[in-house]
Tab-separated table of N, CA and C in Angstrom:
chain	number	residue	atom	x	y	z
A	15	MET	N	113.752	-23.935	-234.291
A	15	MET	CA	113.849	-22.483	-234.201
A	15	MET	C	114.028	-22.039	-232.750
A	16	PHE	N	113.400	-22.783	-231.827
A	16	PHE	CA	113.507	-22.410	-230.421
A	16	PHE	C	114.951	-22.471	-229.937
A	17	ALA	N	115.674	-23.507	-230.335
A	17	ALA	CA	117.071	-23.650	-229.898
A	17	ALA	C	117.925	-22.492	-230.417
A	18	ALA	N	117.713	-22.097	-231.653
A	18	ALA	CA	118.460	-20.963	-232.212
A	18	ALA	C	118.105	-19.681	-231.474
A	19	TYR	N	116.838	-19.485	-231.201
A	19	TYR	CA	116.381	-18.300	-230.476
A	19	TYR	C	117.054	-18.206	-229.111
A	20	VAL	N	117.029	-19.292	-228.364
A	20	VAL	CA	117.614	-19.289	-227.020
A	20	VAL	C	119.123	-19.081	-227.089
A	21	THR	N	119.791	-19.805	-227.981
A	21	THR	CA	121.250	-19.721	-228.076
A	21	THR	C	121.725	-18.333	-228.474
A	22	VAL	N	121.153	-17.801	-229.519
A	22	VAL	CA	121.588	-16.483	-230.022
A	22	VAL	C	121.238	-15.389	-229.021
A	23	THR	N	120.084	-15.479	-228.398
A	23	THR	CA	119.679	-14.467	-227.423
A	23	THR	C	120.609	-14.470	-226.220
A	24	ILE	N	120.934	-15.645	-225.718
A	24	ILE	CA	121.837	-15.725	-224.568
A	24	ILE	C	123.231	-15.226	-224.958
A	25	LEU	N	123.701	-15.603	-226.134
A	25	LEU	CA	125.014	-15.142	-226.598
A	25	LEU	C	125.053	-13.616	-226.707
A	26	ALA	N	124.043	-13.041	-227.303
A	26	ALA	CA	123.992	-11.576	-227.437
A	26	ALA	C	123.902	-10.912	-226.066
A	27	SER	N	123.144	-11.505	-225.157
A	27	SER	CA	123.024	-10.953	-223.817
A	27	SER	C	124.353	-11.014	-223.069
A	28	VAL	N	125.069	-12.109	-223.218
A	28	VAL	CA	126.376	-12.230	-222.560
A	28	VAL	C	127.367	-11.218	-223.141
A	29	PHE	N	127.429	-11.118	-224.465
A	29	PHE	CA	128.345	-10.164	-225.099
A	29	PHE	C	128.075	-8.743	-224.627
A	30	THR	N	126.819	-8.326	-224.715
A	30	THR	CA	126.498	-6.950	-224.341
A	30	THR	C	126.608	-6.747	-222.833
A	31	GLY	N	126.328	-7.785	-222.068
A	31	GLY	CA	126.470	-7.692	-220.611
A	31	GLY	C	127.914	-7.504	-220.194
A	32	ILE	N	128.829	-8.243	-220.822
A	32	ILE	CA	130.253	-8.087	-220.516
A	32	ILE	C	130.725	-6.689	-220.908
A	33	ALA	N	130.287	-6.220	-222.065
A	33	ALA	CA	130.646	-4.859	-222.485
A	33	ALA	C	130.107	-3.836	-221.483
A	34	ALA	N	128.884	-4.048	-221.016
A	34	ALA	CA	128.292	-3.123	-220.047
A	34	ALA	C	129.112	-3.079	-218.763
A	35	VAL	N	129.555	-4.226	-218.303
A	35	VAL	CA	130.358	-4.269	-217.076
A	35	VAL	C	131.655	-3.491	-217.256
A	36	THR	N	132.317	-3.666	-218.417
A	36	THR	CA	133.567	-2.936	-218.626
A	36	THR	C	133.327	-1.428	-218.646
A	37	TYR	N	132.210	-1.008	-219.173
A	37	TYR	CA	131.874	0.414	-219.180
A	37	TYR	C	131.558	0.906	-217.768
A	38	LEU	N	130.855	0.104	-216.997
A	38	LEU	CA	130.379	0.552	-215.697
A	38	LEU	C	131.439	0.493	-214.599
A	39	ILE	N	132.448	-0.371	-214.736
A	39	ILE	CA	133.483	-0.447	-213.695
A	39	ILE	C	134.601	0.557	-213.928
A	40	GLY	N	134.542	1.269	-215.034
A	40	GLY	CA	135.554	2.276	-215.315
A	40	GLY	C	136.826	1.715	-215.917
A	41	HIS	N	136.708	0.642	-216.657
A	41	HIS	CA	137.864	0.049	-217.329
A	41	HIS	C	138.460	1.057	-218.311
A	42	ASP	N	139.762	0.926	-218.559
A	42	ASP	CA	140.442	1.876	-219.442
A	42	ASP	C	140.018	1.774	-220.908
A	43	TYR	N	139.636	0.572	-221.366
A	43	TYR	CA	139.306	0.408	-222.784
A	43	TYR	C	138.135	1.297	-223.230
A	44	PRO	N	136.995	1.289	-222.521
A	44	PRO	CA	135.909	2.185	-222.962
A	44	PRO	C	136.303	3.662	-222.914
A	45	LYS	N	137.132	4.022	-221.952
A	45	LYS	CA	137.582	5.416	-221.878
A	45	LYS	C	138.440	5.770	-223.086
A	46	ALA	N	139.336	4.855	-223.447
A	46	ALA	CA	140.183	5.091	-224.627
A	46	ALA	C	139.343	5.169	-225.894
A	47	GLN	N	138.321	4.315	-225.985
A	47	GLN	CA	137.432	4.351	-227.145
A	47	GLN	C	136.664	5.670	-227.197
A	48	ALA	N	136.217	6.143	-226.046
A	48	ALA	CA	135.509	7.424	-226.004
A	48	ALA	C	136.431	8.559	-226.449
A	49	ASP	N	137.666	8.518	-225.983
A	49	ASP	CA	138.629	9.548	-226.384
A	49	ASP	C	138.875	9.504	-227.886
A	50	MET	N	139.048	8.294	-228.419
A	50	MET	CA	139.320	8.134	-229.847
A	50	MET	C	138.144	8.651	-230.691
A	51	LYS	N	136.924	8.425	-230.211
A	51	LYS	CA	135.734	8.849	-230.961
A	51	LYS	C	135.303	10.270	-230.613
A	52	ARG	N	136.101	10.906	-229.770
A	52	ARG	CA	135.809	12.266	-229.316
A	52	ARG	C	134.428	12.380	-228.664
A	53	ILE	N	134.142	11.413	-227.820
A	53	ILE	CA	132.906	11.401	-227.038
A	53	ILE	C	133.297	11.734	-225.603
A	54	PRO	N	132.556	12.583	-224.917
A	54	PRO	CA	132.921	12.918	-223.536
A	54	PRO	C	132.964	11.668	-222.648
A	55	ARG	N	133.970	11.603	-221.787
A	55	ARG	CA	134.089	10.452	-220.877
A	55	ARG	C	132.890	10.347	-219.939
A	56	SER	N	132.213	11.439	-219.713
A	56	SER	CA	131.035	11.404	-218.841
A	56	SER	C	129.915	10.569	-219.444
A	57	TRP	N	129.986	10.287	-220.734
A	57	TRP	CA	128.976	9.456	-221.388
A	57	TRP	C	129.210	7.965	-221.162
A	58	VAL	N	130.428	7.586	-220.808
A	58	VAL	CA	130.776	6.164	-220.708
A	58	VAL	C	129.847	5.405	-219.762
A	59	PRO	N	129.591	5.891	-218.530
A	59	PRO	CA	128.663	5.142	-217.664
A	59	PRO	C	127.251	5.055	-218.237
A	60	TRP	N	126.815	6.116	-218.911
A	60	TRP	CA	125.479	6.098	-219.515
A	60	TRP	C	125.402	5.067	-220.643
A	61	LEU	N	126.444	5.005	-221.439
A	61	LEU	CA	126.474	4.008	-222.509
A	61	LEU	C	126.500	2.600	-221.911
A	62	GLY	N	127.214	2.438	-220.800
A	62	GLY	CA	127.228	1.156	-220.102
A	62	GLY	C	125.850	0.775	-219.594
A	63	MET	N	125.104	1.760	-219.097
A	63	MET	CA	123.752	1.472	-218.616
A	63	MET	C	122.824	1.083	-219.766
A	64	VAL	N	123.012	1.700	-220.913
A	64	VAL	CA	122.206	1.338	-222.086
A	64	VAL	C	122.509	-0.104	-222.494
A	65	LEU	N	123.789	-0.461	-222.501
A	65	LEU	CA	124.161	-1.842	-222.824
A	65	LEU	C	123.601	-2.818	-221.794
A	66	ALA	N	123.680	-2.458	-220.515
A	66	ALA	CA	123.150	-3.330	-219.461
A	66	ALA	C	121.639	-3.502	-219.605
A	67	ALA	N	120.943	-2.404	-219.895
A	67	ALA	CA	119.490	-2.488	-220.075
A	67	ALA	C	119.147	-3.372	-221.272
A	68	GLY	N	119.908	-3.246	-222.344
A	68	GLY	CA	119.673	-4.089	-223.512
A	68	GLY	C	119.927	-5.549	-223.214
A	69	SER	N	121.000	-5.825	-222.474
A	69	SER	CA	121.335	-7.199	-222.113
A	69	SER	C	120.234	-7.823	-221.251
A	70	LEU	N	119.795	-7.080	-220.250
A	70	LEU	CA	118.716	-7.588	-219.395
A	70	LEU	C	117.400	-7.680	-220.158
A	71	GLY	N	117.176	-6.746	-221.063
A	71	GLY	CA	115.956	-6.776	-221.871
A	71	GLY	C	115.889	-8.006	-222.759
A	72	LEU	N	117.038	-8.408	-223.302
A	72	LEU	CA	117.057	-9.630	-224.116
A	72	LEU	C	116.623	-10.838	-223.281
A	73	LEU	N	117.124	-10.916	-222.057
A	73	LEU	CA	116.753	-12.039	-221.192
A	73	LEU	C	115.303	-11.942	-220.733
A	74	THR	N	114.838	-10.721	-220.491
A	74	THR	CA	113.439	-10.528	-220.113
A	74	THR	C	112.515	-10.970	-221.236
A	75	GLY	N	113.009	-10.921	-222.457
A	75	GLY	CA	112.218	-11.335	-223.610
A	75	GLY	C	111.786	-12.787	-223.572
A	76	PHE	N	112.447	-13.613	-222.776
A	76	PHE	CA	111.992	-14.992	-222.629
A	76	PHE	C	110.642	-15.042	-221.934
A	77	ALA	N	110.384	-14.088	-221.042
A	77	ALA	CA	109.108	-14.034	-220.337
A	77	ALA	C	108.111	-13.091	-221.007
A	78	VAL	N	108.625	-11.979	-221.540
A	78	VAL	CA	107.776	-10.975	-222.194
A	78	VAL	C	108.367	-10.714	-223.573
A	79	PRO	N	107.900	-11.435	-224.590
A	79	PRO	CA	108.520	-11.369	-225.914
A	79	PRO	C	108.661	-9.966	-226.495
A	80	LEU	N	107.703	-9.108	-226.274
A	80	LEU	CA	107.781	-7.756	-226.819
A	80	LEU	C	108.993	-7.004	-226.264
A	81	LEU	N	109.288	-7.178	-224.988
A	81	LEU	CA	110.446	-6.504	-224.398
A	81	LEU	C	111.752	-7.014	-224.997
A	82	GLY	N	111.819	-8.302	-225.271
A	82	GLY	CA	113.008	-8.851	-225.908
A	82	GLY	C	113.205	-8.290	-227.303
A	83	THR	N	112.127	-8.163	-228.040
A	83	THR	CA	112.200	-7.590	-229.389
A	83	THR	C	112.635	-6.134	-229.338
A	84	LEU	N	112.052	-5.376	-228.415
A	84	LEU	CA	112.420	-3.965	-228.277
A	84	LEU	C	113.870	-3.809	-227.823
A	85	ALA	N	114.317	-4.682	-226.930
A	85	ALA	CA	115.708	-4.623	-226.469
A	85	ALA	C	116.665	-4.919	-227.624
A	86	ALA	N	116.350	-5.938	-228.409
A	86	ALA	CA	117.207	-6.275	-229.555
A	86	ALA	C	117.240	-5.131	-230.561
A	87	ALA	N	116.093	-4.542	-230.833
A	87	ALA	CA	116.046	-3.408	-231.761
A	87	ALA	C	116.820	-2.220	-231.207
A	88	GLY	N	116.704	-1.985	-229.916
A	88	GLY	CA	117.456	-0.904	-229.293
A	88	GLY	C	118.956	-1.121	-229.373
A	89	LEU	N	119.395	-2.364	-229.187
A	89	LEU	CA	120.822	-2.658	-229.298
A	89	LEU	C	121.312	-2.498	-230.731
A	90	VAL	N	120.483	-2.857	-231.695
A	90	VAL	CA	120.860	-2.632	-233.096
A	90	VAL	C	121.067	-1.138	-233.330
A	91	LEU	N	120.158	-0.317	-232.841
A	91	LEU	CA	120.297	1.131	-232.993
A	91	LEU	C	121.527	1.658	-232.250
A	92	TYR	N	121.818	1.104	-231.089
A	92	TYR	CA	123.005	1.496	-230.323
A	92	TYR	C	124.257	1.272	-231.156
A	93	PHE	N	124.346	0.093	-231.780
A	93	PHE	CA	125.544	-0.218	-232.546
A	93	PHE	C	125.583	0.501	-233.897
A	94	VAL	N	124.449	0.897	-234.432
A	94	VAL	CA	124.459	1.782	-235.603
A	94	VAL	C	125.059	3.129	-235.191
A	95	GLY	N	124.678	3.600	-234.018
A	95	GLY	CA	125.269	4.830	-233.501
A	95	GLY	C	126.766	4.696	-233.273
A	96	ALA	N	127.197	3.526	-232.808
A	96	ALA	CA	128.630	3.290	-232.618
A	96	ALA	C	129.366	3.332	-233.953
A	97	LEU	N	128.748	2.772	-234.996
A	97	LEU	CA	129.362	2.829	-236.321
A	97	LEU	C	129.501	4.276	-236.786
A	98	ILE	N	128.470	5.044	-236.584
A	98	ILE	CA	128.515	6.463	-236.972
A	98	ILE	C	129.630	7.177	-236.211
A	99	ALA	N	129.781	6.863	-234.922
A	99	ALA	CA	130.845	7.488	-234.129
A	99	ALA	C	132.223	7.104	-234.664
A	100	HIS	N	132.381	5.848	-235.064
A	100	HIS	CA	133.652	5.410	-235.660
A	100	HIS	C	133.932	6.161	-236.958
A	101	LEU	N	132.956	6.183	-237.833
A	101	LEU	CA	133.159	6.785	-239.153
A	101	LEU	C	133.341	8.295	-239.068
A	102	ARG	N	132.701	8.911	-238.094
A	102	ARG	CA	132.793	10.359	-237.921
A	102	ARG	C	134.225	10.813	-237.688
A	103	VAL	N	135.008	9.967	-236.990
A	103	VAL	CA	136.403	10.337	-236.701
A	103	VAL	C	137.384	9.649	-237.642
A	104	GLY	N	136.871	8.929	-238.622
A	104	GLY	CA	137.736	8.279	-239.598
A	104	GLY	C	138.314	6.954	-239.142
A	105	SER	N	137.776	6.382	-238.077
A	105	SER	CA	138.273	5.098	-237.582
A	105	SER	C	137.810	3.972	-238.504
A	106	ARG	N	138.729	3.099	-238.836
A	106	ARG	CA	138.390	1.930	-239.647
A	106	ARG	C	138.597	0.639	-238.855
A	107	GLN	N	138.718	0.759	-237.542
A	107	GLN	CA	138.864	-0.403	-236.665
A	107	GLN	C	137.465	-0.891	-236.297
A	108	LEU	N	136.896	-1.682	-237.187
A	108	LEU	CA	135.488	-2.047	-237.047
A	108	LEU	C	135.256	-3.526	-236.767
A	109	VAL	N	136.311	-4.286	-236.489
A	109	VAL	CA	136.126	-5.720	-236.264
A	109	VAL	C	135.293	-5.965	-235.009
A	110	GLY	N	135.646	-5.297	-233.912
A	110	GLY	CA	134.871	-5.452	-232.677
A	110	GLY	C	133.427	-5.017	-232.863
A	111	TRP	N	133.259	-3.892	-233.527
A	111	TRP	CA	131.902	-3.408	-233.798
A	111	TRP	C	131.124	-4.443	-234.606
A	112	ALA	N	131.761	-5.019	-235.623
A	112	ALA	CA	131.075	-5.979	-236.495
A	112	ALA	C	130.630	-7.214	-235.722
A	113	VAL	N	131.441	-7.657	-234.776
A	113	VAL	CA	131.073	-8.823	-233.965
A	113	VAL	C	129.834	-8.511	-233.141
A	114	PHE	N	129.856	-7.377	-232.438
A	114	PHE	CA	128.703	-7.000	-231.622
A	114	PHE	C	127.470	-6.751	-232.490
A	115	PHE	N	127.646	-6.015	-233.571
A	115	PHE	CA	126.507	-5.683	-234.426
A	115	PHE	C	125.871	-6.931	-235.019
A	116	SER	N	126.684	-7.834	-235.550
A	116	SER	CA	126.116	-9.043	-236.145
A	116	SER	C	125.421	-9.909	-235.094
A	117	THR	N	125.942	-9.892	-233.876
A	117	THR	CA	125.313	-10.675	-232.806
A	117	THR	C	123.944	-10.115	-232.442
A	118	VAL	N	123.836	-8.789	-232.300
A	118	VAL	CA	122.542	-8.232	-231.921
A	118	VAL	C	121.557	-8.253	-233.087
A	119	VAL	N	122.046	-8.145	-234.322
A	119	VAL	CA	121.151	-8.291	-235.478
A	119	VAL	C	120.612	-9.715	-235.529
A	120	ALA	N	121.476	-10.683	-235.270
A	120	ALA	CA	121.025	-12.080	-235.241
A	120	ALA	C	120.002	-12.289	-234.124
A	121	ALA	N	120.233	-11.657	-232.970
A	121	ALA	CA	119.273	-11.772	-231.867
A	121	ALA	C	117.917	-11.190	-232.258
A	122	LEU	N	117.944	-10.058	-232.942
A	122	LEU	CA	116.688	-9.465	-233.403
A	122	LEU	C	116.015	-10.370	-234.429
A	123	ALA	N	116.786	-10.919	-235.341
A	123	ALA	CA	116.221	-11.774	-236.389
A	123	ALA	C	115.584	-13.039	-235.812
A	124	VAL	N	116.286	-13.712	-234.900
A	124	VAL	CA	115.696	-14.942	-234.344
A	124	VAL	C	114.523	-14.619	-233.444
A	125	ASN	N	114.586	-13.468	-232.778
A	125	ASN	CA	113.463	-13.056	-231.946
A	125	ASN	C	112.223	-12.826	-232.795
A	126	LEU	N	112.397	-12.095	-233.885
A	126	LEU	CA	111.260	-11.843	-234.771
A	126	LEU	C	110.783	-13.143	-235.423
A	127	GLY	N	111.737	-13.975	-235.834
A	127	GLY	CA	111.376	-15.238	-236.471
A	127	GLY	C	110.634	-16.184	-235.551
A	128	TYR	N	111.009	-16.188	-234.300
A	128	TYR	CA	110.378	-17.114	-233.347
A	128	TYR	C	109.029	-16.615	-232.856
A	129	HIS	N	108.960	-15.324	-232.557
A	129	HIS	CA	107.736	-14.797	-231.923
A	129	HIS	C	106.714	-14.222	-232.880
A	130	TRP	N	107.155	-13.721	-234.013
A	130	TRP	CA	106.206	-12.995	-234.845
A	130	TRP	C	106.122	-13.705	-236.131
């Protein structure tokens, strides 16, 4: 169980960390996604910071398990919100969302399975 916990947690942290960097450096993709979902572009850096905090929180969970669990749960809620934003505008392009969502759900599951 430990190997699965470490592997999935690191994978989820890398995925969300890379997404956070693209949001924080001002890449065009997050801006286009914000426009498509009719979200103000001023939110993009804030969303990037939430992703970065979640990514770091997952890694912090190796030292403080409760923080890792809370970070994983927060990322699950973040991606539920992303799904709502997609559906609100009628977007059915959910493959990227599904990859991120399943990764953070798996991180939450292995975290709970290993620690609790």
